[in-house]
Amino acid sequence: MNKKFLIIIFFFLLSTNAFAFITYKQSKVVTSDSDQIRGIQFKPDGTIMYVSERETDPDTIMQYSLSTPFDISTATFQFKTTLTNITLPHAIEFHPNGTKMYVVNNTGTKVEQYTLTTAWDTSTLDHYGTYNVSNEDQLRALAFKPDGTRMYVTGADNFKIKQYSLSTAWDVTTATNPIDSSSLESNENNPRNIQFHSDGTIMYLGGNGGDDINKYTLSTPWDITTLTLSQTYSFSDQAEDMRGFIFAANFTKLYITNDVNSGANTIFEYSTACSGTITCSDPKDDNTVVAIMEAHVELTKRIIKQNTIPIMHRIEWLRRHRNKDNLKNQKLKVTIADEQLSKLVDVIKPKLKNNSSTVDEDEWFKWNEGRINIGKIKSSKSSQAKKFLSNGFAIGADKKKNKDTMYGYVFQLSTDKVNIGDSKEVGLFTKAYSISMYGTKIRDNSTFTDGLIGFGILDIDHKRRKLTNDIEGQRDGKQLFGSVNLGKRFNTKKFNLNPSVKINLGYTELEAFKEYINISDSLADQLYIHKQEIVTGLATIGVLLDKTIELNEKIINHNGRLEYIADFSPSTEAEFYYLNDASTKYKLTIGNKSEDNYRIGYGFDVTSLSGWSVIANFERLIAIGSGYVNEIYLSAGYVPLEGTKFAFNLINNNNMKTGFDIVKNINGFNLKFNIDADMGNNNKNSNILINKSF
């Protein structure tokens, strides 16, 4: 029974992350380059490695170039630089910009500082200052607070961490006010180096007393009097005599220098996992991660909206011009107010249509529209502000089945760029493609039903930043969307009123993807984002006012709109994990930030007898409490016409007036013949106009 229990406990420990923090990857023997290696450090981008060398004479810094960042197998020895004013060097630190270097002097218990005339090039170093550490023997370890205002050292005498304040940042000669930690001898009696988390809440201490690294938590950041041991990691399987260590590549890599009694000098490389690393915090606490995951959801809604609005603009145009047959399909136009005469019209209309020389019933009206959308989403406690710029282009064609039924098809291409925070390099860039079918049906000459359905695909480039690392990803998506609009058109002499109720629905499926980074195989900051399903629902109630003016063979329509939009889209969940710790899942619930929205706008369109139409709209979408979008839409349409067009008008307003027009294009010249007759007063008027089209 006891044996079974022990076996169970053993396998349980293996299955947990307790021993999975650090994984051995590879080693590099540098015996031919050095004797008795000690400290190790890297340039932040991982392209240069520095190793201190303890020799009887001289003591040097060795510099290596790495063709693959942070991959020691690609390290190539460049040169050694003799260190002046120092014997037996150990730990190495650099100023963040690479223009200053700091080395521990083991024999003299001093911290030596050097300037580098060329950043990160140790061949250009020059000694310029020293700090003497009192009450210490065999000084070995060195660390700085990221802003350079504090320095930490330790050695092999009293086994305590010493904390100093630097009155001048990064100048060790200004160190004052030493503070000692409690003794750490029981955990490590031969310390070799120390390293802090960037926020000062965690410290690592390593040495060859046990060939291990001890992890401490600090209840007060950067205060070494508040140290508490939390975990110990052993490296005795590889490092028989640990001389130095460093976490690099944003703590996704660990390197240990080893100098065994036989004289072999080896550098060991390890990969770290989130179970113990100091950077794998909950990504939901990172406002950049939250913002970019929100942006994935927001852009899907925005693209659906942008694919829908141009179609609705087009349908509105079709409905406004449904009775302008001579402008749309160049069929006969008959307008009559007298009830008795309407019967006459019903008789003569088919006959006259049969004689019309115009566009065929099967002819499609071609149109296109370009759009620009600029907007901003406000920041929150957990997320950064977002700015976006969207552009789109639509190519469509539609036709009349009859005066009351019209339908068409449209292909749309959109781009959407989101910048997160103040950085232009962090955010999303999306290309979207869609195809849709739409139509409108008018009943009782005023009640209308509009509808559309469409399918789209998304291609998303994803980019965020963690410290100095750019983390990127590529994501695909699919969309299905539709809209139904119910309304009624009220015609008055001065303007037309179009109240309506609209429902927009959408479904988006975003594929799973992995983030990647150009730093070897470091994985601690990279996320795997699972597949997402996003449902979009909008309910709109509003009114469109328009007024039509006929002027010089053109029809000009002015329109304005006011709408309230209720966003009832349900929340969606983004699920992800770090690539080096798939067992720890994180979930982020992305709710609806803009339930209440208002849309206001003004637009106009111009339609000519020649078959051209131009539409322009400016609209502003206001999301209460969360942001806004400014939108500009420009559209042009054309229907190919036959050379001759007929138009006939019959109008009754206390008197009887008739009109007949013939337009003919001959070798680029427009020939127009017009007859107007007042049957009540027996007056006739005719005109002939010839002009040249350019």
XYZ file of N, CA and C in Angstrom, residues 476-626:
453
model
N -7.352 34.161 -39.798
C -8.369 34.130 -40.841
C -9.754 34.100 -40.198
N -10.738 34.527 -40.973
C -12.097 34.518 -40.470
C -13.119 34.436 -41.588
N -14.337 34.048 -41.224
C -15.468 33.990 -42.160
C -16.655 34.690 -41.538
N -17.475 35.311 -42.393
C -18.633 36.040 -41.916
C -19.867 35.715 -42.739
N -20.996 35.678 -42.078
C -22.302 35.598 -42.700
C -23.163 36.698 -42.084
N -23.775 37.512 -42.914
C -24.535 38.631 -42.385
C -25.776 38.880 -43.225
N -26.754 39.509 -42.593
C -27.991 39.822 -43.284
C -28.695 40.993 -42.627
N -29.643 41.557 -43.362
C -30.366 42.711 -42.864
C -31.766 42.725 -43.456
N -32.740 43.122 -42.636
C -34.110 43.318 -43.079
C -34.570 44.694 -42.608
N -35.124 45.472 -43.546
C -35.560 46.831 -43.258
C -37.024 46.985 -43.651
N -37.861 47.379 -42.715
C -39.290 47.586 -42.949
C -39.608 49.058 -42.750
N -40.341 49.642 -43.697
C -40.647 51.051 -43.574
C -41.790 51.486 -44.467
N -42.067 52.755 -44.418
C -43.144 53.343 -45.216
C -42.683 54.697 -45.727
N -43.042 54.984 -46.961
C -42.662 56.235 -47.592
C -43.876 57.156 -47.696
N -43.758 58.331 -47.092
C -44.797 59.341 -47.147
C -44.338 60.466 -48.069
N -45.083 60.693 -49.119
C -44.734 61.717 -50.094
C -45.532 62.988 -49.837
N -44.841 64.098 -49.745
C -45.483 65.397 -49.635
C -44.925 66.290 -50.739
N -45.509 67.483 -50.877
C -45.042 68.396 -51.910
C -43.647 68.926 -51.626
N -43.306 69.052 -50.329
C -42.022 69.649 -49.979
C -40.931 68.615 -49.761
N -41.271 67.484 -49.161
C -40.259 66.475 -48.895
C -40.937 65.124 -48.719
N -40.099 64.089 -48.661
C -40.576 62.735 -48.452
C -40.037 62.217 -47.123
N -40.888 61.516 -46.396
C -40.552 61.003 -45.081
C -40.530 59.480 -45.136
N -39.412 58.886 -44.629
C -39.244 57.443 -44.704
C -38.904 56.865 -43.323
N -39.855 56.667 -42.444
C -39.565 55.987 -41.179
C -39.364 54.494 -41.422
N -38.505 53.870 -40.631
C -38.229 52.451 -40.847
C -37.689 51.814 -39.579
N -37.797 50.501 -39.549
C -37.230 49.666 -38.502
C -36.357 48.611 -39.182
N -35.146 48.441 -38.660
C -34.197 47.555 -39.325
C -33.542 46.619 -38.316
N -33.315 45.398 -38.737
C -32.597 44.399 -37.944
C -31.392 43.926 -38.743
N -30.209 44.024 -38.141
C -28.982 43.509 -38.723
C -28.464 42.348 -37.880
N -28.167 41.242 -38.514
C -27.629 40.079 -37.828
C -26.347 39.629 -38.522
N -25.406 39.157 -37.727
C -24.154 38.681 -38.295
C -23.551 37.579 -37.457
N -22.821 36.708 -38.109
C -22.089 35.643 -37.439
C -20.677 35.610 -38.004
N -19.692 35.665 -37.111
C -18.292 35.649 -37.510
C -17.580 34.501 -36.817
N -16.776 33.796 -37.560
C -15.949 32.719 -37.033
C -14.487 33.078 -37.286
N -13.768 33.384 -36.204
C -12.350 33.700 -36.278
C -11.548 32.452 -35.933
N -10.623 32.091 -36.810
C -9.857 30.875 -36.624
C -8.818 31.033 -35.508
N -8.404 29.909 -34.936
C -7.324 29.908 -33.954
C -6.005 30.275 -34.636
N -5.108 30.880 -33.883
C -3.800 31.217 -34.443
C -2.759 31.325 -33.335
N -1.492 31.248 -33.728
C -0.367 31.376 -32.820
C 0.355 32.691 -33.064
N 0.736 33.344 -31.997
C 1.632 34.480 -32.116
C 3.052 33.979 -32.343
N 3.878 34.800 -32.972
C 5.273 34.437 -33.171
C 6.148 35.654 -32.935
N 7.423 35.378 -32.657
C 8.382 36.422 -32.338
C 9.715 36.023 -32.918
N 10.486 36.973 -33.369
C 11.771 36.684 -34.016
C 12.910 36.577 -33.011
N 12.696 35.826 -31.962
C 13.742 35.564 -30.974
C 13.826 34.062 -30.764
N 14.654 33.423 -31.565
C 14.866 31.985 -31.471
C 13.534 31.277 -31.229
N 13.477 30.406 -30.238
C 12.252 29.693 -29.931
C 11.668 30.110 -28.588
N 11.956 31.329 -28.163
C 11.426 31.812 -26.896
C 9.907 31.952 -27.006
N 9.217 31.428 -26.005
C 7.779 31.289 -26.107
C 6.990 31.952 -24.982
N 7.660 32.468 -23.981
C 6.953 32.880 -22.781
C 5.968 34.019 -22.996
N 6.174 34.880 -23.959
C 5.264 35.990 -24.203
C 4.294 35.718 -25.337
N 4.433 34.606 -26.001
C 3.598 34.298 -27.148
C 2.364 33.522 -26.734
N 1.238 33.907 -27.328
C -0.036 33.310 -26.983
C -0.577 32.472 -28.131
N -1.310 31.445 -27.761
C -2.135 30.702 -28.698
C -3.580 31.112 -28.427
N -4.229 31.689 -29.421
C -5.605 32.161 -29.270
C -6.539 31.164 -29.944
N -7.488 30.689 -29.191
C -8.420 29.705 -29.703
C -9.408 30.318 -30.696
N -10.107 29.445 -31.381
C -11.169 29.828 -32.300
C -12.252 30.607 -31.559
N -12.790 31.644 -32.197
C -13.833 32.468 -31.606
C -15.057 32.505 -32.503
N -16.230 32.507 -31.884
C -17.494 32.688 -32.579
C -18.149 33.958 -32.051
N -18.452 34.873 -32.948
C -18.948 36.189 -32.568
C -20.297 36.422 -33.246
N -21.298 36.716 -32.451
C -22.639 36.999 -32.959
C -22.898 38.499 -32.852
N -23.388 39.080 -33.931
C -23.677 40.506 -33.986
C -25.175 40.713 -34.182
N -25.747 41.602 -33.381
C -27.162 41.921 -33.517
C -27.407 43.403 -33.291
N -28.046 44.054 -34.256
C -28.356 45.478 -34.168
C -29.812 45.705 -34.524
N -30.486 46.519 -33.737
C -31.855 46.934 -34.031
C -31.868 48.442 -34.211
N -32.397 48.900 -35.338
C -32.364 50.315 -35.684
C -33.769 50.843 -35.928
N -34.048 51.975 -35.357
C -35.272 52.700 -35.654
C -34.876 54.119 -36.035
N -35.410 54.593 -37.139
C -34.997 55.911 -37.597
C -35.878 56.442 -38.687
N -35.469 57.576 -39.186
C -36.230 58.228 -40.230
C -35.267 58.865 -41.228
N -35.636 58.760 -42.497
C -34.900 59.368 -43.586
C -35.800 60.377 -44.270
N -35.327 61.622 -44.365
C -36.045 62.665 -45.080
C -35.320 62.951 -46.382
N -36.066 63.071 -47.466
C -35.433 63.415 -48.727
C -36.307 64.358 -49.527
N -35.711 65.161 -50.342
C -36.388 66.128 -51.204
C -35.744 66.070 -52.579
N -36.588 65.983 -53.603
C -36.113 65.832 -54.965
C -36.389 67.087 -55.770
N -35.370 67.513 -56.523
C -35.462 68.675 -57.388
C -35.050 68.254 -58.792
N -35.869 68.579 -59.796
C -35.526 68.325 -61.186
C -34.982 69.607 -61.795
N -33.751 69.524 -62.336
C -33.065 70.700 -62.834
C -32.224 70.356 -64.039
N -32.538 70.940 -65.191
C -31.702 70.815 -66.393
C -31.317 69.375 -66.695
N -32.263 68.540 -66.941
C -32.023 67.143 -67.291
C -31.369 66.343 -66.164
N -31.425 66.854 -64.972
C -30.855 66.150 -63.831
C -31.881 66.098 -62.717
N -31.805 65.069 -61.951
C -32.610 64.946 -60.753
C -31.666 65.011 -59.565
N -31.875 65.969 -58.691
C -31.031 66.161 -57.509
C -31.863 65.856 -56.272
N -31.343 64.973 -55.446
C -32.042 64.600 -54.229
C -31.172 64.904 -53.020
N -31.733 65.608 -52.043
C -31.089 65.852 -50.775
C -31.749 64.969 -49.723
N -30.946 64.396 -48.832
C -31.524 63.543 -47.814
C -30.769 63.681 -46.501
N -31.461 63.508 -45.419
C -30.878 63.503 -44.087
C -31.501 62.400 -43.256
N -30.725 61.872 -42.304
C -31.217 60.750 -41.505
C -30.910 60.947 -40.035
N -31.730 60.353 -39.214
C -31.517 60.281 -37.773
C -31.966 58.907 -37.325
N -31.059 58.153 -36.666
C -31.357 56.788 -36.279
C -30.858 56.514 -34.866
N -31.587 55.684 -34.175
C -31.131 55.117 -32.917
C -30.841 53.643 -33.159
N -29.683 53.195 -32.713
C -29.246 51.823 -32.945
C -28.980 51.158 -31.611
N -29.702 50.110 -31.335
C -29.490 49.319 -30.127
C -28.649 48.099 -30.484
N -27.492 48.001 -29.867
C -26.590 46.875 -30.105
C -26.886 45.801 -29.060
N -27.519 44.719 -29.478
C -27.862 43.643 -28.561
C -26.960 42.422 -28.778
N -25.780 42.652 -29.326
C -24.836 41.560 -29.538
C -24.438 40.934 -28.207
N -24.473 39.616 -28.093
C -24.081 38.982 -26.834
C -22.571 39.051 -26.625
N -22.145 38.855 -25.379
C -20.721 38.813 -25.073
C -20.087 37.597 -25.740
N -18.797 37.694 -25.983
C -18.047 36.579 -26.532
C -16.810 36.346 -25.688
N -16.287 35.140 -25.724
C -15.115 34.799 -24.929
C -13.915 34.544 -25.818
N -12.810 35.142 -25.423
C -11.523 34.832 -26.041
C -10.746 33.935 -25.091
N -10.313 32.800 -25.562
C -9.575 31.851 -24.745
C -8.175 31.691 -25.313
N -7.174 31.710 -24.444
C -5.801 31.619 -24.921
C -4.887 31.058 -23.840
N -3.675 30.684 -24.259
C -2.654 30.232 -23.324
C -1.281 30.574 -23.890
N -0.279 30.606 -23.008
C 1.087 30.815 -23.448
C 1.597 29.560 -24.150
N 2.370 29.749 -25.201
C 2.841 28.615 -25.983
C 3.726 27.670 -25.181
N 4.370 28.168 -24.141
C 5.214 27.299 -23.339
C 4.508 26.749 -22.103
N 3.213 26.938 -22.040
C 2.458 26.421 -20.911
C 1.004 26.219 -21.329
N 0.775 25.198 -22.158
C -0.555 24.962 -22.706
C -1.552 24.506 -21.654
N -1.045 24.085 -20.499
C -1.945 23.585 -19.469
C -2.674 24.690 -18.723
N -2.168 25.900 -18.780
C -2.793 27.023 -18.082
C -3.595 27.855 -19.065
N -4.921 27.769 -18.984
C -5.821 28.476 -19.901
C -6.316 29.774 -19.273
N -6.474 30.769 -20.120
C -7.006 32.051 -19.696
C -8.227 32.380 -20.544
N -9.237 32.989 -19.920
C -10.443 33.387 -20.631
C -10.721 34.863 -20.388
N -11.025 35.552 -21.473
C -11.364 36.967 -21.411
C -12.761 37.152 -21.992
N -13.672 37.642 -21.174
C -15.024 37.934 -21.645
C -15.063 39.336 -22.225
N -15.466 39.423 -23.487
C -15.525 40.700 -24.188
C -16.984 41.078 -24.348
N -17.378 42.041 -23.557
C -18.765 42.464 -23.580
C -19.020 43.567 -24.591
N -20.230 44.011 -24.625
C -20.664 45.049 -25.559
C -20.467 46.413 -24.920
N -19.567 47.226 -25.482
C -19.280 48.548 -24.925
C -20.208 49.642 -25.431
N -20.952 49.374 -26.465
C -21.766 50.430 -27.085
C -23.172 49.925 -27.352
N -23.934 49.740 -26.292
C -25.295 49.259 -26.458
C -26.201 50.314 -27.088
N -25.951 51.579 -26.784
C -26.771 52.672 -27.304
C -25.960 53.513 -28.283
N -26.483 53.676 -29.493
C -25.781 54.385 -30.545
C -26.749 55.279 -31.314
N -26.207 56.372 -31.837
C -26.974 57.268 -32.682
C -26.221 57.488 -33.985
N -26.993 57.539 -35.064
C -26.414 57.769 -36.384
C -27.124 58.955 -37.022
N -26.364 59.970 -37.376
C -26.901 61.130 -38.071
C -26.145 61.287 -39.375
N -26.820 61.853 -40.377
C -26.136 61.992 -41.648
C -26.850 62.885 -42.625
N -26.105 63.309 -43.611
C -26.634 64.084 -44.735
C -26.027 63.538 -46.008
N -26.842 63.515 -47.066
C -26.339 63.074 -48.350
C -27.119 63.677 -49.498
N -26.592 63.509 -50.662
C -27.291 63.955 -51.861
C -26.902 63.031 -53.009
N -27.783 62.997 -54.011
C -27.450 62.268 -55.224
C -27.907 63.062 -56.432
N -27.207 62.891 -57.515
C -27.502 63.557 -58.778
C -27.621 62.481 -59.845
N -28.730 62.493 -60.588
C -28.972 61.524 -61.643
C -29.266 62.270 -62.933
N -28.615 61.863 -64.004
C -28.754 62.566 -65.279
C -29.442 61.704 -66.321
N -29.944 62.361 -67.358
C -30.569 61.656 -68.465
C -29.586 60.787 -69.235
N -28.303 61.078 -69.133
C -27.302 60.340 -69.887
C -27.007 58.971 -69.305
N -27.573 58.636 -68.117
C -27.354 57.325 -67.525
C -26.448 57.321 -66.310
N -25.845 58.455 -65.974
C -24.942 58.540 -64.830
C -25.694 58.926 -63.562
N -25.221 58.422 -62.440
C -25.711 58.859 -61.142
C -24.529 58.987 -60.188
N -24.596 59.990 -59.307
C -23.562 60.216 -58.303
C -24.247 60.355 -56.950
N -23.714 59.664 -55.937
C -24.281 59.692 -54.591
C -23.173 60.023 -53.603
N -23.452 60.898 -52.647
C -22.496 61.244 -51.595
C -23.227 61.278 -50.262
N -22.588 60.714 -49.227
C -23.164 60.700 -47.895
C -22.079 60.946 -46.853
N -22.394 61.791 -45.887
C -21.559 61.918 -44.698
C -22.394 61.512 -43.503
N -21.848 60.623 -42.675
C -22.586 60.130 -41.520
C -21.672 60.049 -40.310
N -22.242 60.204 -39.144
C -21.500 60.091 -37.896
C -22.247 59.130 -36.979
N -21.533 58.115 -36.543
C -22.076 57.148 -35.598
C -21.508 57.458 -34.221
N -22.377 57.708 -33.280
C -21.972 58.051 -31.916
C -22.324 56.894 -31.004
N -21.312 56.258 -30.424
C -21.512 55.192 -29.451
C -21.472 55.823 -28.060
N -22.588 55.865 -27.384
C -22.691 56.572 -26.116
C -21.694 56.012 -25.104
N -20.799 56.897 -24.651
C -19.840 56.528 -23.627
C -18.608 55.795 -24.095
N -18.519 55.441 -25.391
C -17.380 54.628 -25.819
C -16.631 55.159 -27.022
